[in-house]
Coordinates of C-alpha atoms in Angstrom, one line a residue:
X531 CA -14.6 18.3 -11.3
X532 CA -15.9 21.0 -9.0
X533 CA -15.2 24.2 -10.8
X534 CA -14.2 25.8 -14.1
X535 CA -10.5 26.8 -13.8
X536 CA -10.2 30.6 -13.3
X537 CA -13.9 31.2 -14.1
X538 CA -14.4 32.9 -10.8
X539 CA -11.7 35.4 -11.7
X540 CA -13.4 36.6 -14.8
X541 CA -11.5 34.4 -17.3
X542 CA -13.3 32.9 -20.3
X543 CA -12.8 29.7 -22.1
X544 CA -9.9 31.0 -24.3
X545 CA -7.9 32.1 -21.2
X546 CA -8.7 28.9 -19.4
X547 CA -7.6 26.6 -22.1
X548 CA -4.5 28.6 -22.9
X549 CA -3.6 28.7 -19.2
X550 CA -4.2 25.0 -18.9
X551 CA -1.9 24.2 -21.8
X552 CA 0.9 26.5 -20.6
X553 CA 0.6 25.2 -17.0
X554 CA 0.9 21.6 -18.2
X555 CA 4.0 22.4 -20.3
X556 CA 5.5 24.1 -17.2
X557 CA 4.8 21.1 -15.0
X558 CA 6.3 18.8 -17.6
X559 CA 9.6 20.8 -17.3
X560 CA 9.3 21.0 -13.5
X561 CA 9.3 17.2 -12.9
X562 CA 12.4 16.5 -15.0
X563 CA 14.9 16.6 -12.1
X564 CA 12.7 14.3 -10.0
X565 CA 12.4 11.9 -12.9
X566 CA 16.1 11.9 -13.4
X567 CA 16.6 11.2 -9.7
X568 CA 14.1 8.4 -9.9
X569 CA 16.1 6.7 -12.6
X570 CA 19.5 7.1 -10.9
X571 CA 18.5 6.5 -7.3
X572 CA 15.7 3.9 -7.2
X573 CA 14.1 3.3 -3.8
X574 CA 14.9 6.8 -2.5
X575 CA 13.1 10.0 -2.0
X576 CA 14.5 13.5 -2.3
X577 CA 14.6 14.0 1.5
X578 CA 16.4 10.7 2.1
X579 CA 19.0 11.7 -0.5
X580 CA 19.5 15.0 1.2
X581 CA 19.8 13.3 4.6
X582 CA 22.7 11.2 3.3
X583 CA 24.6 14.4 2.9
X584 CA 23.3 16.4 5.9
X585 CA 20.8 15.2 8.5
X586 CA 19.9 18.8 9.5
X587 CA 19.3 19.8 5.9
X588 CA 17.3 16.6 5.3
X589 CA 15.0 17.4 8.3
X590 CA 14.5 21.0 7.3
X591 CA 13.6 19.9 3.8
X592 CA 11.3 17.1 5.1
X593 CA 9.6 19.7 7.3
X594 CA 8.9 21.9 4.3
X595 CA 7.4 19.1 2.4
X596 CA 5.4 18.0 5.4
X597 CA 3.9 21.4 5.9
X598 CA 2.9 21.5 2.2
X599 CA 1.2 18.1 2.2
X600 CA -0.6 18.8 5.5
X601 CA -1.9 22.1 4.2
X602 CA -2.8 20.7 0.8
X603 CA -4.8 17.8 2.4
X604 CA -6.5 20.2 4.9
X605 CA -7.6 22.3 2.0
X606 CA -9.0 19.3 0.3
X607 CA -10.9 18.3 3.4
X608 CA -12.4 21.8 3.8
X609 CA -13.3 21.9 0.1
X610 CA -15.0 18.5 0.2
X611 CA -17.0 19.3 3.3
X612 CA -18.1 22.6 1.8
X613 CA -19.3 20.7 -1.3
X614 CA -21.3 18.3 0.9
X615 CA -22.7 21.1 2.9
X616 CA -23.8 23.2 0.0
X617 CA -25.2 20.4 -2.1
X618 CA -26.5 17.7 0.3
X619 CA -26.5 18.5 4.0
X620 CA -27.3 22.3 4.3
X621 CA -24.0 23.1 6.0
X622 CA -20.5 21.8 6.8
X623 CA -20.0 19.4 9.6
X624 CA -17.0 18.5 11.7
X625 CA -18.5 15.1 12.2
X626 CA -18.4 14.5 8.4
X627 CA -14.8 15.6 8.4
X628 CA -14.0 13.1 11.2
X629 CA -15.7 10.2 9.3
X630 CA -13.8 11.2 6.1
X631 CA -10.5 11.2 7.9
X632 CA -11.1 7.8 9.5
X633 CA -11.7 6.4 6.0
X634 CA -8.6 8.2 4.6
X635 CA -6.3 7.0 7.4
X636 CA -7.5 3.4 6.8
X637 CA -6.8 3.7 3.1
X638 CA -3.4 5.3 3.7
X639 CA -2.5 2.4 6.0
X640 CA -3.4 -0.1 3.2
X641 CA -0.6 1.3 1.0
X642 CA -0.3 3.4 -2.1
X643 CA -0.9 0.4 -4.5
X644 CA -4.5 0.2 -3.5
X645 CA -4.9 3.9 -4.0
X646 CA -3.4 3.6 -7.5
X647 CA -5.9 0.9 -8.5
X648 CA -8.8 2.8 -7.1
X649 CA -7.8 6.0 -9.0
X650 CA -8.0 4.1 -12.3
X651 CA -11.6 3.1 -11.5
X652 CA -12.4 6.7 -10.6
X653 CA -11.0 8.0 -13.8
X654 CA -13.0 5.5 -15.9
X655 CA -16.2 6.4 -14.1
X656 CA -15.5 10.1 -14.7
X657 CA -14.8 9.6 -18.4
X658 CA -18.0 7.6 -18.8
X659 CA -20.1 10.3 -17.1
X660 CA -18.4 13.0 -19.2
X661 CA -19.1 11.1 -22.4
X662 CA -22.8 10.5 -21.5
X663 CA -23.2 14.1 -20.5
X664 CA -21.6 15.3 -23.8
X665 CA -23.9 13.0 -25.9
X666 CA -27.2 13.8 -24.0
X667 CA -26.6 17.6 -23.9
X668 CA -25.6 17.9 -27.6
X669 CA -28.8 19.6 -28.5
X670 CA -28.1 22.4 -25.9
X671 CA -24.5 22.8 -27.1
X672 CA -24.1 26.3 -28.6
X673 CA -20.9 27.0 -30.5
X674 CA -21.5 30.8 -30.2
X675 CA -20.6 30.5 -26.5
X676 CA -17.0 30.2 -27.6
X677 CA -15.6 33.7 -28.2
X678 CA -12.2 35.1 -28.3
X679 CA -11.0 37.5 -25.6
X680 CA -7.8 39.4 -24.7
X681 CA -5.2 37.3 -22.9
X682 CA -3.1 40.2 -21.6
X683 CA -3.3 40.6 -17.8
X684 CA -5.4 37.5 -17.3
X685 CA -3.3 34.7 -18.8
X686 CA -0.4 34.5 -16.4
X687 CA -2.6 34.9 -13.4
X688 CA -4.7 32.0 -14.7
X689 CA -1.5 30.0 -15.3
X690 CA -0.4 30.6 -11.7
X691 CA -3.8 29.6 -10.4
X692 CA -3.8 26.4 -12.5
X693 CA -0.3 25.5 -11.4
X694 CA -1.2 26.0 -7.7
X695 CA -4.3 23.7 -8.2
X696 CA -2.0 21.0 -9.6
X697 CA 0.0 20.5 -6.4
X698 CA -0.5 16.8 -6.7
X699 CA 2.6 16.6 -8.9
X700 CA 4.6 17.3 -5.7
X701 CA 3.8 13.7 -4.7
X702 CA 6.0 12.5 -7.5
X703 CA 9.0 13.6 -5.5
X704 CA 8.1 10.9 -2.9
X705 CA 6.4 8.3 -5.2
X706 CA 9.7 8.0 -7.1
X707 CA 10.7 5.3 -4.6
X708 CA 7.6 3.3 -5.6
X709 CA 7.9 3.8 -9.4
X710 CA 11.6 4.1 -10.1
X711 CA 12.4 4.3 -13.8
X712 CA 8.7 4.2 -14.6
X713 CA 8.0 7.5 -12.9
X714 CA 8.6 9.6 -16.0
X715 CA 5.9 7.7 -17.9
X716 CA 3.5 7.9 -15.0
X717 CA 3.9 11.7 -14.4
X718 CA 3.6 12.6 -18.1
X719 CA 0.7 10.3 -18.5
X720 CA -1.0 12.1 -15.6
X721 CA -0.3 15.5 -17.1
X722 CA -1.6 14.4 -20.5
X723 CA -4.8 12.9 -19.0
X724 CA -5.5 16.0 -16.8
X725 CA -5.0 18.3 -19.8
X726 CA -7.4 16.3 -22.0
X727 CA -10.1 15.9 -19.3
X728 CA -9.8 19.5 -18.1
X729 CA -10.1 20.9 -21.6
X730 CA -13.0 18.6 -22.5
X731 CA -14.8 19.5 -19.3
X732 CA -14.3 23.2 -19.7
X733 CA -15.3 23.1 -23.4
X734 CA -18.5 21.1 -22.6
X735 CA -19.5 23.4 -19.7
X736 CA -18.9 26.5 -21.8
X737 CA -20.7 25.1 -24.8
X738 CA -23.8 24.3 -22.8
X739 CA -23.9 26.8 -20.0
X740 CA -22.1 29.7 -21.6
X741 CA -21.1 32.7 -19.4
X742 CA -23.5 31.6 -16.7
X743 CA -21.0 28.9 -15.8
X744 CA -18.8 31.5 -14.1
X745 CA -21.7 32.2 -11.6
X746 CA -22.1 28.6 -10.5
X747 CA -20.0 26.9 -7.8
X748 CA -20.2 23.5 -9.4
X749 CA -20.9 24.0 -13.1
X750 CA -20.2 20.4 -14.1
X751 CA -22.9 19.2 -11.7
X752 CA -25.3 21.8 -13.1
X753 CA -24.6 20.5 -16.5
X754 CA -26.6 17.4 -15.6
X755 CA -29.8 19.4 -15.5
X756 CA -29.4 20.3 -19.1
X757 CA -29.2 16.7 -20.4
X758 CA -32.0 14.6 -21.7
X759 CA -31.0 11.4 -19.8
X760 CA -33.1 11.0 -16.6
X761 CA -30.0 9.5 -14.9
X762 CA -28.0 12.7 -15.4
X763 CA -30.9 15.1 -14.9
X764 CA -30.8 14.1 -11.2
X765 CA -27.2 13.1 -11.0
X766 CA -26.4 14.2 -7.5
X767 CA -25.9 10.6 -6.3
X768 CA -23.4 9.8 -9.0
X769 CA -21.6 13.1 -8.6
X770 CA -21.3 12.6 -4.9
X771 CA -19.9 9.1 -5.4
X772 CA -17.3 10.3 -7.9
X773 CA -16.2 13.3 -5.8
X774 CA -16.1 11.3 -2.6
X775 CA -13.8 8.6 -4.3
X776 CA -11.6 11.4 -5.7
X777 CA -11.3 13.2 -2.4
X778 CA -10.6 10.0 -0.4
X779 CA -7.8 8.9 -2.9
X780 CA -6.2 12.4 -2.9
X781 CA -6.3 12.9 0.9
X782 CA -5.2 9.3 1.6
X783 CA -2.2 9.8 -0.7
X784 CA -1.1 12.9 1.2
X785 CA -1.6 11.1 4.6
X786 CA 0.6 8.2 3.3
X787 CA 3.3 10.6 2.2
X788 CA 3.1 12.7 5.3
X789 CA 3.5 9.5 7.4
X790 CA 6.7 8.7 5.5
X791 CA 8.0 12.2 6.2
X792 CA 7.2 11.8 9.9
X793 CA 9.1 8.6 9.9
X794 CA 12.1 10.4 8.5
X795 CA 11.8 13.2 11.0
X796 CA 11.1 11.0 14.1
X797 CA 11.8 7.3 13.5
X798 CA 10.7 6.4 17.0
X799 CA 7.1 7.5 16.4
X800 CA 4.5 4.8 15.8
X801 CA 1.2 5.1 14.0
X802 CA 2.4 7.9 11.7
X803 CA -0.6 7.6 9.4
X804 CA -2.9 8.2 12.4
X805 CA -0.8 11.2 13.5
X806 CA -0.9 12.7 10.1
X807 CA -4.6 12.2 9.8
X808 CA -5.2 13.7 13.2
X809 CA -3.1 16.8 12.3
X810 CA -5.1 17.3 9.0
X811 CA -8.4 16.9 10.9
X812 CA -7.4 19.4 13.6
X813 CA -6.3 22.0 11.1
X814 CA -9.4 21.6 8.9
X815 CA -11.8 21.4 11.9
X816 CA -10.4 24.6 13.4
X817 CA -11.0 26.5 10.2
X818 CA -14.5 25.1 9.7
X819 CA -15.4 25.7 13.4
X820 CA -14.4 29.4 13.3
X821 CA -15.6 29.9 9.7
X822 CA -12.1 31.2 8.7
X823 CA -11.0 31.4 5.1
X824 CA -8.3 28.7 4.5
X825 CA -7.6 29.9 0.9
X826 CA -5.3 32.6 2.1
X827 CA -3.2 30.1 4.1
X828 CA -3.2 27.6 1.2
X829 CA -2.2 30.2 -1.3
X830 CA 1.0 30.9 0.7
X831 CA 1.8 27.3 1.7
X832 CA 0.6 25.6 -1.5
X833 CA 0.7 28.3 -4.1
X834 CA 2.6 28.2 -7.4
X835 CA 5.8 29.4 -5.8
X836 CA 5.7 26.5 -3.3
X837 CA 5.0 24.0 -6.1
X838 CA 8.0 25.3 -8.1
X839 CA 10.3 25.1 -5.0
X840 CA 9.3 21.6 -4.0
X841 CA 8.9 20.0 -7.4
X842 CA 11.8 21.6 -9.3
X843 CA 14.2 23.7 -7.2
X844 CA 14.9 21.2 -4.4
X845 CA 15.1 18.1 -6.7
X846 CA 17.4 20.0 -9.0
X847 CA 19.6 21.0 -6.1
X848 CA 19.8 17.4 -5.0
X849 CA 20.7 16.3 -8.5
X850 CA 23.5 18.8 -8.8
X851 CA 24.7 17.9 -5.3
X852 CA 24.8 14.2 -6.1
X853 CA 26.6 14.9 -9.4
X854 CA 29.1 17.1 -7.7
X855 CA 29.8 14.4 -5.1
X856 CA 30.5 11.9 -7.9
X857 CA 32.9 14.3 -9.6
X858 CA 34.7 14.8 -6.3
X859 CA 35.2 11.1 -6.0

């Protein structure tokens, strides 16, 4: 919603779409072990299954996941506050981050079911906005903006970037206790929906804005100025509502998962959602206060290598471990 994938790295529409498709296929393979675990061991998470074998190994693994989710959520907070500051308030604000975290902690305490229902509403609103934008900007759509370019050297970098920006699939490793045998349908439905919406957004932006989209921080928002509908010519309010809902749902989900991990690491702790929210706020506030670049930290802790490790390698190791245990019996 907030940027064209890989546009800032000099990649055009052909590289973007190819990278998006390849990344989606890779993610579809990565989630297979977690989906199998969800079918065989309903009501469990990967870390709880590891803890059954070794408490120490379970706590080490839980710590790895906790660091990932805290860093991913902190990056989302910083990104959201940057969006507010650049488009609406003339600068980032730690006060806005505190208000955001208060809302997210409350939503996380309400449970994942409410977040799931809210996400459906957010997707419907986004699809409606995208369809209206496509219809009202049809006269400014230029097919010549789509041109072929060489994929060598850029494609795999774009694939890695796209995979890193889809770290939400890591949540599947912990939502398996909520979804059970339905997790496979849910994850593949998510991947299919993201692929369609990302491709549609990138195609619409490229067709209307052309190469100038790469020079804009929020090209989808700029697209509204090219439409004929008065509602979307000044669409700041609608875009703010959609992005706020999406940010709250995403961050609240990670707080909810982080709280569950804290419970596994320290069962005696109370108010785990508040503790997770406070940790995320402190991390994001420090980076905003000192004006430090969080992207370097996030690339290490939440990059494509981390996604592969947490989504595929660890669940696969657990699956093999459980299978070996059954054979030994």
